[in-house]
Amino acid sequence: MSAVVRITIVDDHPLFREGVARSLREIGGFEIVGEGATAADAERLAGNGQQDVMLLDISMPGGGLQAAANILAKYPDQKIVILTVSEASADLALALKTGVRGYVLKGVRSSSLADILKCIAAGERYVSPMLSAQLLNELMQPATRKVDLIGQLSDREIGILSLVAEGLSNKEAAKRLFLQEKTIKHHMTRILAKLKVRNRTEAALLMHESKTKAS
């Protein structure tokens, strides 16, 4: 690793992206070598191989977690840090399973973020302490076996959820299945209710766990 940590920032909010870049430059010891706003941008920038650490948001076009999975499948040594507002344990768990090196909440102070990025560039890992404790607490609770709820889904719902778990949007899933987007939205509402989860990410995580259990 060079003395200067090279950073690529991918976030679909330009003002936030510019703010992070400016703060890191002012602190010193960092060089911003790439910026983007979508998952496609992240994958393209990863292919350039210029950065020591890549910062990814979750909620951006194409999905940050899906981008991380695609990048790490091609470039397993790439150090990725998720910088997000999401405090959902499902997002954290999926991010860690994907292989990211860090999960940081956007409310972090710029000086703390700088320290975290330097540690990750040096080979360490980091999870925001509050989220780490929250995830540990959930893991210590008696298992509810939510994964078994997958069996309540119809074949059509399982097919749709499988596509969502691959990272496809409602529009993309509709095109793949030759359905209307509003039909996919209707099915997803029923899927979330049946699985007793709050969002698509948690539903996708259950699907992944179900497949792992079956294998």
mmCIF file of C-alpha atoms in Angstrom:
data_model
loop_
_atom_site.group_PDB
_atom_site.id
_atom_site.type_symbol
_atom_site.label_atom_id
_atom_site.label_comp_id
_atom_site.label_asym_id
_atom_site.label_seq_id
_atom_site.Cartn_x
_atom_site.Cartn_y
_atom_site.Cartn_z
ATOM 1 C CA MET A 1 0.000 0.000 0.000
ATOM 2 C CA SER A 2 1.282 3.469 -0.864
ATOM 3 C CA ALA A 3 1.589 6.248 1.739
ATOM 4 C CA VAL A 4 -1.420 7.955 0.154
ATOM 5 C CA VAL A 5 -4.654 5.941 0.262
ATOM 6 C CA ARG A 6 -6.394 6.019 -3.099
ATOM 7 C CA ILE A 7 -10.188 6.210 -2.812
ATOM 8 C CA THR A 8 -13.061 5.744 -5.253
ATOM 9 C CA ILE A 9 -16.477 7.036 -4.144
ATOM 10 C CA VAL A 10 -19.731 5.752 -5.664
ATOM 11 C CA ASP A 11 -22.925 7.420 -4.415
ATOM 12 C CA ASP A 12 -25.877 8.776 -6.365
ATOM 13 C CA HIS A 13 -26.038 11.992 -4.311
ATOM 14 C CA PRO A 14 -23.461 14.385 -5.856
ATOM 15 C CA LEU A 15 -23.391 16.776 -2.902
ATOM 16 C CA PHE A 16 -22.685 13.972 -0.442
ATOM 17 C CA ARG A 17 -20.052 12.479 -2.741
ATOM 18 C CA GLU A 18 -18.358 15.853 -3.150
ATOM 19 C CA GLY A 19 -18.497 16.442 0.595
ATOM 20 C CA VAL A 20 -16.746 13.163 1.384
ATOM 21 C CA ALA A 21 -14.102 13.825 -1.252
ATOM 22 C CA ARG A 22 -13.477 17.358 0.016
ATOM 23 C CA SER A 23 -13.242 16.229 3.656
ATOM 24 C CA LEU A 24 -10.731 13.480 2.867
ATOM 25 C CA ARG A 25 -8.591 15.855 0.803
ATOM 26 C CA GLU A 26 -8.594 18.410 3.618
ATOM 27 C CA ILE A 27 -7.575 15.799 6.182
ATOM 28 C CA GLY A 28 -4.735 14.676 3.926
ATOM 29 C CA GLY A 29 -3.258 11.308 3.076
ATOM 30 C CA PHE A 30 -5.963 10.491 0.531
ATOM 31 C CA GLU A 31 -6.276 10.763 -3.228
ATOM 32 C CA ILE A 32 -9.703 10.552 -4.878
ATOM 33 C CA VAL A 33 -9.077 8.540 -8.039
ATOM 34 C CA GLY A 34 -12.654 7.899 -9.157
ATOM 35 C CA GLU A 35 -16.277 8.917 -8.629
ATOM 36 C CA GLY A 36 -19.556 7.405 -9.790
ATOM 37 C CA ALA A 37 -23.293 7.290 -9.108
ATOM 38 C CA THR A 38 -24.489 3.790 -10.061
ATOM 39 C CA ALA A 39 -23.675 0.118 -9.657
ATOM 40 C CA ALA A 40 -22.522 0.084 -13.277
ATOM 41 C CA ASP A 41 -20.132 2.939 -12.501
ATOM 42 C CA ALA A 42 -18.771 1.009 -9.520
ATOM 43 C CA GLU A 43 -18.085 -2.103 -11.591
ATOM 44 C CA ARG A 44 -16.440 -0.059 -14.341
ATOM 45 C CA LEU A 45 -14.252 1.820 -11.873
ATOM 46 C CA ALA A 46 -13.297 -1.408 -10.096
ATOM 47 C CA GLY A 47 -11.980 -2.695 -13.403
ATOM 48 C CA ASN A 48 -9.562 0.236 -13.579
ATOM 49 C CA GLY A 49 -7.811 -1.085 -10.463
ATOM 50 C CA GLN A 50 -6.665 2.388 -9.380
ATOM 51 C CA GLN A 51 -8.164 2.492 -5.875
ATOM 52 C CA ASP A 52 -6.983 0.982 -2.607
ATOM 53 C CA VAL A 53 -10.471 1.294 -1.135
ATOM 54 C CA MET A 54 -13.868 1.716 -2.798
ATOM 55 C CA LEU A 55 -16.709 3.468 -0.953
ATOM 56 C CA LEU A 56 -20.185 2.289 -2.005
ATOM 57 C CA ASP A 57 -23.655 3.426 -1.019
ATOM 58 C CA ILE A 58 -26.403 0.779 -0.815
ATOM 59 C CA SER A 59 -29.330 2.788 -2.207
ATOM 60 C CA MET A 60 -28.167 3.714 -5.669
ATOM 61 C CA PRO A 61 -29.284 2.629 -9.150
ATOM 62 C CA GLY A 62 -28.387 -1.028 -9.576
ATOM 63 C CA GLY A 63 -27.863 -1.539 -5.833
ATOM 64 C CA GLY A 64 -24.621 -1.158 -3.907
ATOM 65 C CA LEU A 65 -24.670 -4.651 -2.408
ATOM 66 C CA GLN A 66 -25.178 -6.236 -5.816
ATOM 67 C CA ALA A 67 -22.339 -4.118 -7.194
ATOM 68 C CA ALA A 68 -20.105 -5.256 -4.330
ATOM 69 C CA ALA A 69 -20.948 -8.904 -5.024
ATOM 70 C CA ASN A 70 -20.207 -8.526 -8.733
ATOM 71 C CA ILE A 71 -16.946 -6.670 -8.085
ATOM 72 C CA LEU A 72 -15.660 -9.126 -5.493
ATOM 73 C CA ALA A 73 -16.508 -12.061 -7.753
ATOM 74 C CA LYS A 74 -14.086 -10.602 -10.314
ATOM 75 C CA TYR A 75 -11.633 -8.835 -8.026
ATOM 76 C CA PRO A 76 -11.645 -10.635 -4.645
ATOM 77 C CA ASP A 77 -8.796 -8.507 -3.286
ATOM 78 C CA GLN A 78 -10.646 -5.232 -3.810
ATOM 79 C CA LYS A 79 -11.312 -3.545 -0.462
ATOM 80 C CA ILE A 80 -14.904 -2.270 -0.335
ATOM 81 C CA VAL A 81 -16.519 -0.157 2.369
ATOM 82 C CA ILE A 82 -20.290 0.315 2.489
ATOM 83 C CA LEU A 83 -21.112 3.898 3.524
ATOM 84 C CA THR A 84 -24.852 4.048 4.095
ATOM 85 C CA VAL A 85 -27.784 5.307 6.160
ATOM 86 C CA SER A 86 -29.155 1.767 6.481
ATOM 87 C CA GLU A 87 -29.080 0.378 10.001
ATOM 88 C CA ALA A 88 -30.911 -2.820 8.967
ATOM 89 C CA SER A 89 -29.243 -5.955 10.278
ATOM 90 C CA ALA A 90 -30.224 -7.725 7.056
ATOM 91 C CA ASP A 91 -28.226 -5.223 4.996
ATOM 92 C CA LEU A 92 -25.225 -5.581 7.304
ATOM 93 C CA ALA A 93 -25.391 -9.383 7.280
ATOM 94 C CA LEU A 94 -25.674 -9.524 3.497
ATOM 95 C CA ALA A 95 -22.817 -7.049 3.101
ATOM 96 C CA LEU A 96 -20.546 -9.116 5.340
ATOM 97 C CA LYS A 97 -21.489 -12.319 3.519
ATOM 98 C CA THR A 98 -20.620 -10.598 0.256
ATOM 99 C CA GLY A 99 -17.126 -9.938 1.562
ATOM 100 C CA VAL A 100 -16.974 -6.181 2.068
ATOM 101 C CA ARG A 101 -14.260 -4.961 4.445
ATOM 102 C CA GLY A 102 -16.299 -2.293 6.211
ATOM 103 C CA TYR A 103 -19.832 -1.121 6.970
ATOM 104 C CA VAL A 104 -20.064 2.508 8.096
ATOM 105 C CA LEU A 105 -23.061 4.745 8.790
ATOM 106 C CA LYS A 106 -23.178 8.105 6.994
ATOM 107 C CA GLY A 107 -23.422 10.043 10.250
ATOM 108 C CA VAL A 108 -19.770 9.252 11.022
ATOM 109 C CA ARG A 109 -17.388 12.185 11.568
ATOM 110 C CA SER A 110 -15.002 12.841 8.688
ATOM 111 C CA SER A 111 -11.967 12.332 10.925
ATOM 112 C CA SER A 112 -13.324 8.953 12.050
ATOM 113 C CA LEU A 113 -14.051 7.949 8.461
ATOM 114 C CA ALA A 114 -10.480 8.845 7.530
ATOM 115 C CA ASP A 115 -9.123 6.641 10.327
ATOM 116 C CA ILE A 116 -11.416 3.772 9.299
ATOM 117 C CA LEU A 117 -10.338 3.984 5.656
ATOM 118 C CA LYS A 118 -6.664 3.952 6.606
ATOM 119 C CA CYS A 119 -7.191 0.867 8.759
ATOM 120 C CA ILE A 120 -9.076 -0.923 5.992
ATOM 121 C CA ALA A 121 -6.432 0.005 3.429
ATOM 122 C CA ALA A 122 -3.934 -1.596 5.820
ATOM 123 C CA GLY A 123 -5.908 -4.854 5.799
ATOM 124 C CA GLU A 124 -8.262 -4.509 8.758
ATOM 125 C CA ARG A 125 -12.068 -4.740 8.865
ATOM 126 C CA TYR A 126 -14.629 -2.425 10.460
ATOM 127 C CA VAL A 127 -18.323 -2.409 11.381
ATOM 128 C CA SER A 128 -20.017 0.513 13.138
ATOM 129 C CA PRO A 129 -20.083 -0.546 16.825
ATOM 130 C CA MET A 130 -23.826 0.063 17.266
ATOM 131 C CA LEU A 131 -24.669 -2.192 14.322
ATOM 132 C CA SER A 132 -22.199 -4.844 15.405
ATOM 133 C CA ALA A 133 -23.852 -5.046 18.827
ATOM 134 C CA GLN A 134 -27.321 -5.071 17.255
ATOM 135 C CA LEU A 135 -26.441 -7.922 14.902
ATOM 136 C CA LEU A 136 -24.812 -9.929 17.691
ATOM 137 C CA ASN A 137 -27.902 -9.484 19.861
ATOM 138 C CA GLU A 138 -30.163 -10.736 17.082
ATOM 139 C CA LEU A 139 -27.952 -13.737 16.438
ATOM 140 C CA MET A 140 -28.126 -14.652 20.129
ATOM 141 C CA GLN A 141 -31.939 -14.668 20.136
ATOM 142 C CA PRO A 142 -33.758 -18.017 19.780
ATOM 143 C CA ALA A 143 -34.013 -18.897 16.087
ATOM 144 C CA THR A 144 -37.446 -18.277 14.601
ATOM 145 C CA ARG A 145 -36.586 -20.182 11.418
ATOM 146 C CA LYS A 146 -38.040 -17.475 9.192
ATOM 147 C CA VAL A 147 -36.319 -19.222 6.339
ATOM 148 C CA ASP A 148 -38.994 -21.921 6.557
ATOM 149 C CA LEU A 149 -41.569 -19.315 5.506
ATOM 150 C CA ILE A 150 -40.172 -19.586 1.976
ATOM 151 C CA GLY A 151 -42.264 -22.760 1.696
ATOM 152 C CA GLN A 152 -45.432 -20.638 1.869
ATOM 153 C CA LEU A 153 -44.606 -18.898 -1.406
ATOM 154 C CA SER A 154 -46.161 -19.936 -4.691
ATOM 155 C CA ASP A 155 -43.969 -21.054 -7.583
ATOM 156 C CA ARG A 156 -44.513 -17.663 -9.243
ATOM 157 C CA GLU A 157 -43.523 -15.819 -6.060
ATOM 158 C CA ILE A 158 -40.406 -17.949 -5.639
ATOM 159 C CA GLY A 159 -39.456 -17.196 -9.235
ATOM 160 C CA ILE A 160 -39.865 -13.460 -8.682
ATOM 161 C CA LEU A 161 -37.989 -13.496 -5.366
ATOM 162 C CA SER A 162 -35.140 -15.456 -6.972
ATOM 163 C CA LEU A 163 -34.712 -12.664 -9.526
ATOM 164 C CA VAL A 164 -34.864 -10.020 -6.786
ATOM 165 C CA ALA A 165 -32.210 -11.953 -4.848
ATOM 166 C CA GLU A 166 -30.020 -11.729 -7.959
ATOM 167 C CA GLY A 167 -30.291 -7.942 -7.728
ATOM 168 C CA LEU A 168 -32.894 -7.298 -10.443
ATOM 169 C CA SER A 169 -35.264 -4.350 -10.083
ATOM 170 C CA ASN A 170 -39.041 -4.758 -10.429
ATOM 171 C CA LYS A 171 -38.801 -3.451 -13.989
ATOM 172 C CA GLU A 172 -35.991 -5.862 -14.881
ATOM 173 C CA ALA A 173 -37.814 -8.818 -13.290
ATOM 174 C CA ALA A 174 -40.986 -7.922 -15.187
ATOM 175 C CA LYS A 175 -39.087 -7.864 -18.470
ATOM 176 C CA ARG A 176 -37.448 -11.229 -17.703
ATOM 177 C CA LEU A 177 -40.819 -12.852 -16.882
ATOM 178 C CA PHE A 178 -42.810 -11.059 -19.597
ATOM 179 C CA LEU A 179 -45.054 -9.411 -16.989
ATOM 180 C CA GLN A 180 -46.037 -5.839 -16.215
ATOM 181 C CA GLU A 181 -44.020 -3.973 -13.587
ATOM 182 C CA LYS A 182 -47.162 -3.347 -11.490
ATOM 183 C CA THR A 183 -47.717 -7.125 -11.377
ATOM 184 C CA ILE A 184 -44.234 -7.632 -9.942
ATOM 185 C CA LYS A 185 -44.896 -4.898 -7.354
ATOM 186 C CA HIS A 186 -48.135 -6.628 -6.350
ATOM 187 C CA HIS A 187 -46.367 -9.967 -5.937
ATOM 188 C CA MET A 188 -43.530 -8.371 -3.944
ATOM 189 C CA THR A 189 -46.054 -6.858 -1.522
ATOM 190 C CA ARG A 190 -47.525 -10.331 -0.937
ATOM 191 C CA ILE A 191 -44.040 -11.877 -0.633
ATOM 192 C CA LEU A 192 -42.957 -9.399 2.056
ATOM 193 C CA ALA A 193 -46.172 -10.036 3.987
ATOM 194 C CA LYS A 194 -45.817 -13.826 3.793
ATOM 195 C CA LEU A 195 -42.165 -13.755 4.854
ATOM 196 C CA LYS A 196 -42.854 -11.198 7.619
ATOM 197 C CA VAL A 197 -39.943 -9.015 6.505
ATOM 198 C CA ARG A 198 -39.649 -5.251 6.059
ATOM 199 C CA ASN A 199 -37.972 -4.908 2.684
ATOM 200 C CA ARG A 200 -36.575 -6.565 -0.438
ATOM 201 C CA THR A 201 -33.120 -6.965 1.091
ATOM 202 C CA GLU A 202 -34.422 -9.043 4.000
ATOM 203 C CA ALA A 203 -36.513 -11.142 1.611
ATOM 204 C CA ALA A 204 -33.480 -11.738 -0.617
ATOM 205 C CA LEU A 205 -31.416 -12.738 2.416
ATOM 206 C CA LEU A 206 -34.029 -15.349 3.378
ATOM 207 C CA MET A 207 -33.955 -16.715 -0.149
ATOM 208 C CA HIS A 208 -30.161 -17.035 0.000
ATOM 209 C CA GLU A 209 -30.399 -18.767 3.387
ATOM 210 C CA SER A 210 -33.064 -21.133 2.054
ATOM 211 C CA LYS A 211 -30.888 -22.139 -0.879
ATOM 212 C CA THR A 212 -27.920 -22.662 1.455
ATOM 213 C CA LYS A 213 -30.030 -24.830 3.756
ATOM 214 C CA ALA A 214 -31.249 -26.918 0.823
ATOM 215 C CA SER A 215 -27.753 -27.534 -0.573
#
